[in-house]
C-alpha cells in the first residue's frame, strides 16, 4: 500500500493507491458501476456480480468483479463493453425473478432493459437477493445472530433453525445495509421487533428519550468495556466497570440472555436514538480503511 | 498380520541377484472398498484358514504363502480379485469357498474357472493378459494392489520414501526445478502446473506456510483419489512431505471427505506409523526438518473440493470460495502462503523426484505430461479405474480397455470431467485426451471421470441431471451460478417434460455465457459445460424435444411410450421379467404387449430385450 498508480477507467486517467479496490477508485472518480452487495463501510463480497468490468493487464483482458479486485498495476478498465452490459442485464433479469417483490431490482431491470419473461419466478420469492450483506454487517457488529444457511438453490439467510436468535440484539444493522429492504422491523414506543423477537428500548441517560434497544446497549457497553480491559486502558472507568466487563464477557461466551445487566456496571452514558443511528451511519460512511466494528464507533461517540 | 521384513509383490529386480532364493509366495487379496462389499475380507480370512488347514501356517513356517490385504485393483466389477505372486496368476470374482482349491493349486496348475475369460472365451492367467490391464501404464497407482497399505515395510520395499530421502539432500529450488521440469499439472481438475505453484509459494517469506492435500473427491463415479488414499497412503504422505520441503512448510492438512471411511482410517494409520518411523514429525529422517500432518474430514459439500472453499472449511467457516485475484500460494489458509494439491498429483511426486522430472516428461503429451487415472464407467463392457499415459485416445480407452459398448450398441457420447465437464460425440473418438484437447472440446479433464453413453441416453436429460446436481451443490454465494443454475434447471426440466418453448436453446446459451464470464469460482465458470457441450453436439435432440415433443433416445418419460414390435418379438419374456410395475405380459409363441396407460417409461423392458423388439415411440403419436 501507499504506492501511487494511474489507471485508465473508460479512458479516464484515475489516480489510486496500490491495493485499492477498483470499485472504490471508480466511484471516487465519478464513474458509475452498478452494484448491490457493496456497502462503503463493509468488506466487499463479490456476491451480486453486478459490478463486473473488463480489465486489461499486460495485453490480457479478463472480466473481474470490481468491488474485490485490488488494483496492483497500471491497468486499463472498461465498464460498459457490450459483453459486460449483456452479462449485467442477464444478472439483473435473474435477480428480478429471484426477488419479484423488490422495487429496487424491478427499477434496475427496467433501466437496463433486462427482461427475460421466460424465466420462472422463485416460488415464494420476496425481496431478498441472497447477497449476504446483512450477515457481514451482523458479523461486524460482533453478534453473529444471522447466517447464510444451506447451499446452492436452497441458500437462505436465517437465524439458527429459523427460531428467534438469542444472539440478536435488535440493532437493525442488517436491515439498514440491506440493498432491497427485505429485512423489516416494526417499532413502537417501547421497542422494536426484528427476526421474530421483541427488544425493549433503553432510555437515554441524558435526555430521557428511549433509544437503542437495551440488548444492543448492553452488548456494546460490555464489549467495549472488555476491550478496554483487555488492552489495559479505561482505568478511569473504575474497577467496577472492569469487573462488570469480565462477567459480561463470560455471559457472552455462554450464550446471551438479552436481559439488561446491572445498569450501574455500564461504563458510559447512553446516547439519543436518532443521533446514534445517524452518527453510526456517518461513521460507517466515512471510515473506509479503518472500519473495525460498530462498537469502536460507539466508543468514539461516547467520547472515550 | 505381516512381519515388517517381508518383501513381496515387488518386481524381481528389487531383490537383487544376491538373493538366490525364490521370492516367497504371496497371495494378494484385493480389499478395496468395492471388493470388501463383496466379502473380500471374509475371503482373505478363508484363505488364511485354508492355508493353515493345509499345514501351511505363516506363523510356523516361513515357506508358507503369505496372505496380504491390498488396495483396489480398479476392476471392481470382477472382484474380489486374488493375485498369486511370483507365479503371476490373477483370479476374479473369488468367493470364500474358492479358498481351498486356490491353496491346493499353489505350485501346480491354476484354478481355471477363476481366471479371466478373454474375448475369445479363452482363459487368461496373467494380469497383463487381461485386456483391461494390458494397455495401462501405472504410475500414480504403481503400488496399489501390490502392497499392504498398512505395512510401511511393503511401501519401503517398493522404493517408498527413497524420494523423500533424496529430497532432503536437495535445496528447495532444486525440488521445485525438478517438478517444473516434469511438467506435472494438477490432477484435481484445473491442470495448473504444480511446479509453478510450489515456486510461487516458496518465493513468499511469510511464515508459517501450509501444505494441503485435497482428498474431497466429489465427482459422481470418480474414485481414483479414494483408491490411492486407501491402497497407497504413504505415497500421498511422501508427496505432501516433499511439497512441504519445497516451500518450507511445517504443517500440513489432508482434507478427506467423511464418506471415505477406509481411506480415512488407512491414511491415519499411515501417518502414525510414518511418524513413528521418522518419516514425519519433528525430525524427518534425522534431518532436523519438521512436518506435522492433520486430517480434516470434509462434510460432503461438493464445492469444498474447490481450493478456496476447502480452506474456508478447514478454518471453520462456511465452505464458500473466494475470488482468486490473490492466489493461495500468496495468501491461502489463514492468509498464509499455501500449496494445495490433489491426491493423485501428490502420488506422482515421489516418482518425479526419484527418476527426475525429465523422465516423467517423456510420458504423455508435450502440454500434459505423465499419466492420468480415469474412472471408466457407463455403457462399456469393462468398467473400472484405469491409468493411461496422457494423449491416449478416447477410442483406445473405450474400446481397447473398456471392451466397447455393451451389447455392441452404437456409441453416442462420452461425458468427461465430472458434473462440470462436457459430452464428446462420436466424431471426436480419436481425440488424444489431455488437459488442452478436452478444454478445446468444451469438456474438461476434471478429476478424470469418463461416463460412456449409447443411443439410449438422452442428452437433454444428461444435461438436466448435471445441472440439478450443480444447482444443489453450488455454494450459492454468487448470482450467476446460483440463479443461472436455478433457471437452467427449470428450463431443462420444462424441455424434458414437453413444455419447452421456441427460443429456449438461445436463452440457455445466454445464461451459460453470463455464468461462464461472471461467476466467482471454477464451479460456476464451468457449470455451463454440460449444457453448452450437449447443445453444441446434439442441438437437434434439443429441438426434437421442443418442437416435436419427442425424445429421440426414448428416455424422457413425459414424451415416451414403449411398444413391442410383434414381428421382432420372440416371446422370450425378458421384458416382462424386467418390468418393475408388471405391465408387460404375453405367452409363449405370442408376441408380448405393454399396457401403455400404466407404463412409467423407465426403459427396463427395452434394456432387457436382446432382439430390439421394444421400441420407444412419441407419446403424442401413440395417444
mmCIF file of C-alpha atoms in Angstrom, chain B residues 239-432:
data_model
loop_
_atom_site.group_PDB
_atom_site.id
_atom_site.type_symbol
_atom_site.label_atom_id
_atom_site.label_comp_id
_atom_site.label_asym_id
_atom_site.label_seq_id
_atom_site.Cartn_x
_atom_site.Cartn_y
_atom_site.Cartn_z
ATOM 1 C CA UNK B 239 4.430 -36.412 -1.894
ATOM 2 C CA UNK B 240 2.987 -33.977 0.623
ATOM 3 C CA UNK B 241 6.171 -34.047 2.700
ATOM 4 C CA UNK B 242 8.260 -33.241 -0.379
ATOM 5 C CA UNK B 243 5.884 -30.356 -1.157
ATOM 6 C CA UNK B 244 6.383 -29.106 2.393
ATOM 7 C CA UNK B 245 10.161 -29.299 1.997
ATOM 8 C CA UNK B 246 9.927 -27.348 -1.259
ATOM 9 C CA UNK B 247 8.001 -24.439 0.248
ATOM 10 C CA UNK B 248 9.351 -24.741 3.820
ATOM 11 C CA UNK B 249 6.048 -25.580 5.423
ATOM 12 C CA UNK B 250 5.936 -27.346 8.767
ATOM 13 C CA UNK B 251 2.232 -28.004 8.957
ATOM 14 C CA UNK B 252 0.047 -29.871 6.537
ATOM 15 C CA UNK B 253 -3.576 -30.899 6.258
ATOM 16 C CA UNK B 254 -5.293 -33.728 4.476
ATOM 17 C CA UNK B 255 -8.872 -32.766 3.688
ATOM 18 C CA UNK B 256 -10.729 -36.003 3.056
ATOM 19 C CA UNK B 257 -14.448 -36.473 2.717
ATOM 20 C CA UNK B 258 -16.058 -38.163 5.648
ATOM 21 C CA UNK B 259 -17.760 -40.812 3.495
ATOM 22 C CA UNK B 260 -14.348 -42.310 2.730
ATOM 23 C CA UNK B 261 -14.128 -44.440 5.858
ATOM 24 C CA UNK B 262 -11.419 -46.838 4.732
ATOM 25 C CA UNK B 263 -9.354 -44.044 3.179
ATOM 26 C CA UNK B 264 -9.554 -42.068 6.424
ATOM 27 C CA UNK B 265 -8.544 -44.966 8.622
ATOM 28 C CA UNK B 266 -5.714 -46.063 6.320
ATOM 29 C CA UNK B 267 -4.248 -42.584 5.992
ATOM 30 C CA UNK B 268 -4.499 -42.027 9.746
ATOM 31 C CA UNK B 269 -2.704 -45.315 10.377
ATOM 32 C CA UNK B 270 -0.090 -44.433 7.762
ATOM 33 C CA UNK B 271 0.583 -41.020 9.321
ATOM 34 C CA UNK B 272 1.020 -42.619 12.741
ATOM 35 C CA UNK B 273 3.469 -45.238 11.529
ATOM 36 C CA UNK B 274 5.358 -42.739 9.327
ATOM 37 C CA UNK B 275 5.816 -40.535 12.403
ATOM 38 C CA UNK B 276 6.926 -43.496 14.485
ATOM 39 C CA UNK B 277 9.460 -44.472 11.824
ATOM 40 C CA UNK B 278 10.773 -40.938 11.496
ATOM 41 C CA UNK B 279 9.478 -40.115 8.011
ATOM 42 C CA UNK B 280 7.285 -37.426 9.507
ATOM 43 C CA UNK B 281 7.277 -35.383 12.668
ATOM 44 C CA UNK B 282 9.832 -33.126 14.322
ATOM 45 C CA UNK B 283 12.945 -34.657 12.811
ATOM 46 C CA UNK B 284 12.298 -36.093 9.365
ATOM 47 C CA UNK B 285 14.852 -38.855 8.702
ATOM 48 C CA UNK B 286 17.266 -37.204 11.104
ATOM 49 C CA UNK B 287 17.444 -34.021 9.038
ATOM 50 C CA UNK B 288 16.016 -31.713 11.671
ATOM 51 C CA UNK B 289 13.219 -30.733 9.269
ATOM 52 C CA UNK B 290 9.659 -30.805 10.608
ATOM 53 C CA UNK B 291 6.242 -31.632 9.281
ATOM 54 C CA UNK B 292 3.080 -32.312 11.208
ATOM 55 C CA UNK B 293 0.076 -33.651 9.318
ATOM 56 C CA UNK B 294 -3.510 -33.335 10.400
ATOM 57 C CA UNK B 295 -6.575 -34.947 8.864
ATOM 58 C CA UNK B 296 -9.663 -32.796 8.337
ATOM 59 C CA UNK B 297 -12.898 -34.554 7.462
ATOM 60 C CA UNK B 298 -14.982 -32.943 4.757
ATOM 61 C CA UNK B 299 -18.690 -32.686 5.408
ATOM 62 C CA UNK B 300 -19.818 -33.781 1.971
ATOM 63 C CA UNK B 301 -20.247 -30.470 0.157
ATOM 64 C CA UNK B 302 -19.174 -30.811 -3.478
ATOM 65 C CA UNK B 303 -17.992 -27.197 -3.562
ATOM 66 C CA UNK B 304 -15.477 -27.866 -0.774
ATOM 67 C CA UNK B 305 -13.329 -29.591 -3.387
ATOM 68 C CA UNK B 306 -12.720 -26.067 -4.703
ATOM 69 C CA UNK B 307 -9.440 -24.986 -3.170
ATOM 70 C CA UNK B 308 -10.512 -21.728 -1.515
ATOM 71 C CA UNK B 309 -13.798 -23.188 -0.250
ATOM 72 C CA UNK B 310 -11.797 -26.097 1.140
ATOM 73 C CA UNK B 311 -9.513 -23.697 3.008
ATOM 74 C CA UNK B 312 -12.528 -21.818 4.375
ATOM 75 C CA UNK B 313 -13.840 -25.152 5.593
ATOM 76 C CA UNK B 314 -10.548 -26.008 7.338
ATOM 77 C CA UNK B 315 -10.667 -22.596 9.004
ATOM 78 C CA UNK B 316 -14.093 -23.500 10.349
ATOM 79 C CA UNK B 317 -16.059 -21.159 8.134
ATOM 80 C CA UNK B 318 -18.825 -21.823 5.620
ATOM 81 C CA UNK B 319 -17.405 -23.579 2.566
ATOM 82 C CA UNK B 320 -17.670 -20.711 0.123
ATOM 83 C CA UNK B 321 -14.937 -19.901 -2.374
ATOM 84 C CA UNK B 322 -13.278 -16.525 -2.578
ATOM 85 C CA UNK B 323 -12.015 -14.699 -5.642
ATOM 86 C CA UNK B 324 -8.513 -15.718 -6.650
ATOM 87 C CA UNK B 325 -7.236 -12.266 -7.545
ATOM 88 C CA UNK B 326 -4.707 -13.002 -4.832
ATOM 89 C CA UNK B 327 -3.516 -16.597 -5.207
ATOM 90 C CA UNK B 328 -3.487 -19.085 -2.359
ATOM 91 C CA UNK B 329 0.248 -19.507 -2.879
ATOM 92 C CA UNK B 330 0.494 -15.951 -1.501
ATOM 93 C CA UNK B 331 -2.473 -15.795 0.853
ATOM 94 C CA UNK B 332 -4.244 -19.077 1.412
ATOM 95 C CA UNK B 333 -5.095 -20.855 4.609
ATOM 96 C CA UNK B 334 -5.422 -18.286 7.427
ATOM 97 C CA UNK B 335 -3.973 -15.747 4.991
ATOM 98 C CA UNK B 336 -0.621 -17.557 4.814
ATOM 99 C CA UNK B 337 1.224 -18.942 1.750
ATOM 100 C CA UNK B 338 -0.373 -22.275 0.990
ATOM 101 C CA UNK B 339 0.107 -25.042 -1.540
ATOM 102 C CA UNK B 340 -2.882 -27.254 -2.188
ATOM 103 C CA UNK B 341 -2.510 -30.348 -4.353
ATOM 104 C CA UNK B 342 -4.786 -33.170 -5.308
ATOM 105 C CA UNK B 343 -4.173 -36.737 -4.072
ATOM 106 C CA UNK B 344 -3.214 -38.085 -7.488
ATOM 107 C CA UNK B 345 -0.854 -35.154 -8.098
ATOM 108 C CA UNK B 346 0.967 -35.881 -4.848
ATOM 109 C CA UNK B 347 1.163 -39.605 -5.599
ATOM 110 C CA UNK B 348 3.192 -38.733 -8.716
ATOM 111 C CA UNK B 349 5.728 -36.636 -6.810
ATOM 112 C CA UNK B 350 7.908 -39.471 -5.412
ATOM 113 C CA UNK B 351 8.332 -40.890 -8.933
ATOM 114 C CA UNK B 352 9.362 -37.469 -10.256
ATOM 115 C CA UNK B 353 11.920 -36.804 -7.521
ATOM 116 C CA UNK B 354 13.380 -40.296 -7.728
ATOM 117 C CA UNK B 355 13.548 -40.602 -11.503
ATOM 118 C CA UNK B 356 13.886 -36.961 -12.434
ATOM 119 C CA UNK B 357 11.408 -34.548 -13.962
ATOM 120 C CA UNK B 358 12.768 -35.180 -17.460
ATOM 121 C CA UNK B 359 11.995 -38.882 -17.194
ATOM 122 C CA UNK B 360 8.400 -38.118 -16.170
ATOM 123 C CA UNK B 361 8.047 -35.616 -19.003
ATOM 124 C CA UNK B 362 8.820 -38.348 -21.525
ATOM 125 C CA UNK B 363 5.436 -39.871 -20.723
ATOM 126 C CA UNK B 364 2.303 -38.293 -22.140
ATOM 127 C CA UNK B 365 1.989 -35.292 -24.441
ATOM 128 C CA UNK B 366 4.026 -32.093 -24.636
ATOM 129 C CA UNK B 367 1.469 -29.977 -22.784
ATOM 130 C CA UNK B 368 0.237 -32.665 -20.416
ATOM 131 C CA UNK B 369 2.959 -34.971 -19.163
ATOM 132 C CA UNK B 370 2.688 -38.208 -17.266
ATOM 133 C CA UNK B 371 -0.284 -40.473 -16.896
ATOM 134 C CA UNK B 372 -3.868 -39.898 -15.804
ATOM 135 C CA UNK B 373 -6.177 -42.112 -13.844
ATOM 136 C CA UNK B 374 -9.692 -42.288 -15.283
ATOM 137 C CA UNK B 375 -12.750 -43.931 -13.878
ATOM 138 C CA UNK B 376 -14.267 -45.549 -16.917
ATOM 139 C CA UNK B 377 -17.946 -46.222 -16.311
ATOM 140 C CA UNK B 378 -21.268 -46.306 -18.105
ATOM 141 C CA UNK B 379 -22.241 -48.430 -21.076
ATOM 142 C CA UNK B 380 -18.903 -50.174 -21.614
ATOM 143 C CA UNK B 381 -18.205 -53.854 -21.232
ATOM 144 C CA UNK B 382 -15.352 -53.411 -18.750
ATOM 145 C CA UNK B 383 -15.651 -50.645 -16.196
ATOM 146 C CA UNK B 384 -13.196 -49.571 -13.559
ATOM 147 C CA UNK B 385 -10.245 -47.436 -12.628
ATOM 148 C CA UNK B 386 -7.638 -47.185 -15.366
ATOM 149 C CA UNK B 387 -4.339 -45.343 -15.688
ATOM 150 C CA UNK B 388 -3.052 -44.460 -19.138
ATOM 151 C CA UNK B 389 -0.482 -42.029 -20.498
ATOM 152 C CA UNK B 390 -1.828 -38.574 -21.335
ATOM 153 C CA UNK B 391 -2.699 -38.409 -25.008
ATOM 154 C CA UNK B 392 -4.355 -41.807 -25.152
ATOM 155 C CA UNK B 393 -7.363 -41.617 -27.443
ATOM 156 C CA UNK B 394 -10.930 -41.965 -26.265
ATOM 157 C CA UNK B 395 -11.326 -44.842 -28.696
ATOM 158 C CA UNK B 396 -8.372 -46.642 -27.116
ATOM 159 C CA UNK B 397 -9.833 -46.271 -23.638
ATOM 160 C CA UNK B 398 -13.399 -47.146 -24.538
ATOM 161 C CA UNK B 399 -12.772 -49.964 -26.997
ATOM 162 C CA UNK B 400 -9.376 -51.494 -26.130
ATOM 163 C CA UNK B 401 -9.557 -51.161 -22.342
ATOM 164 C CA UNK B 402 -13.298 -50.874 -21.869
ATOM 165 C CA UNK B 403 -14.049 -53.588 -24.413
ATOM 166 C CA UNK B 404 -16.501 -51.465 -26.390
ATOM 167 C CA UNK B 405 -20.123 -50.614 -25.843
ATOM 168 C CA UNK B 406 -22.405 -53.063 -24.097
ATOM 169 C CA UNK B 407 -24.435 -55.231 -26.482
ATOM 170 C CA UNK B 408 -22.461 -53.692 -29.360
ATOM 171 C CA UNK B 409 -24.843 -50.751 -29.492
ATOM 172 C CA UNK B 410 -23.620 -47.612 -31.253
ATOM 173 C CA UNK B 411 -21.541 -45.225 -29.177
ATOM 174 C CA UNK B 412 -23.214 -41.876 -28.662
ATOM 175 C CA UNK B 413 -21.089 -39.720 -26.381
ATOM 176 C CA UNK B 414 -18.666 -39.789 -23.511
ATOM 177 C CA UNK B 415 -19.056 -37.391 -20.629
ATOM 178 C CA UNK B 416 -15.725 -36.369 -19.133
ATOM 179 C CA UNK B 417 -14.670 -34.262 -16.205
ATOM 180 C CA UNK B 418 -17.489 -34.768 -13.735
ATOM 181 C CA UNK B 419 -20.603 -32.591 -13.412
ATOM 182 C CA UNK B 420 -18.879 -29.522 -14.847
ATOM 183 C CA UNK B 421 -17.448 -31.465 -17.745
ATOM 184 C CA UNK B 422 -18.870 -31.901 -21.195
ATOM 185 C CA UNK B 423 -20.087 -34.515 -23.611
ATOM 186 C CA UNK B 424 -17.899 -35.542 -26.509
ATOM 187 C CA UNK B 425 -19.602 -37.135 -29.539
ATOM 188 C CA UNK B 426 -18.590 -39.992 -31.793
ATOM 189 C CA UNK B 427 -16.827 -37.767 -34.317
ATOM 190 C CA UNK B 428 -14.232 -36.938 -31.656
ATOM 191 C CA UNK B 429 -13.478 -40.503 -30.576
ATOM 192 C CA UNK B 430 -9.916 -40.274 -31.828
ATOM 193 C CA UNK B 431 -9.265 -37.224 -29.680
ATOM 194 C CA UNK B 432 -5.950 -37.618 -27.873
#
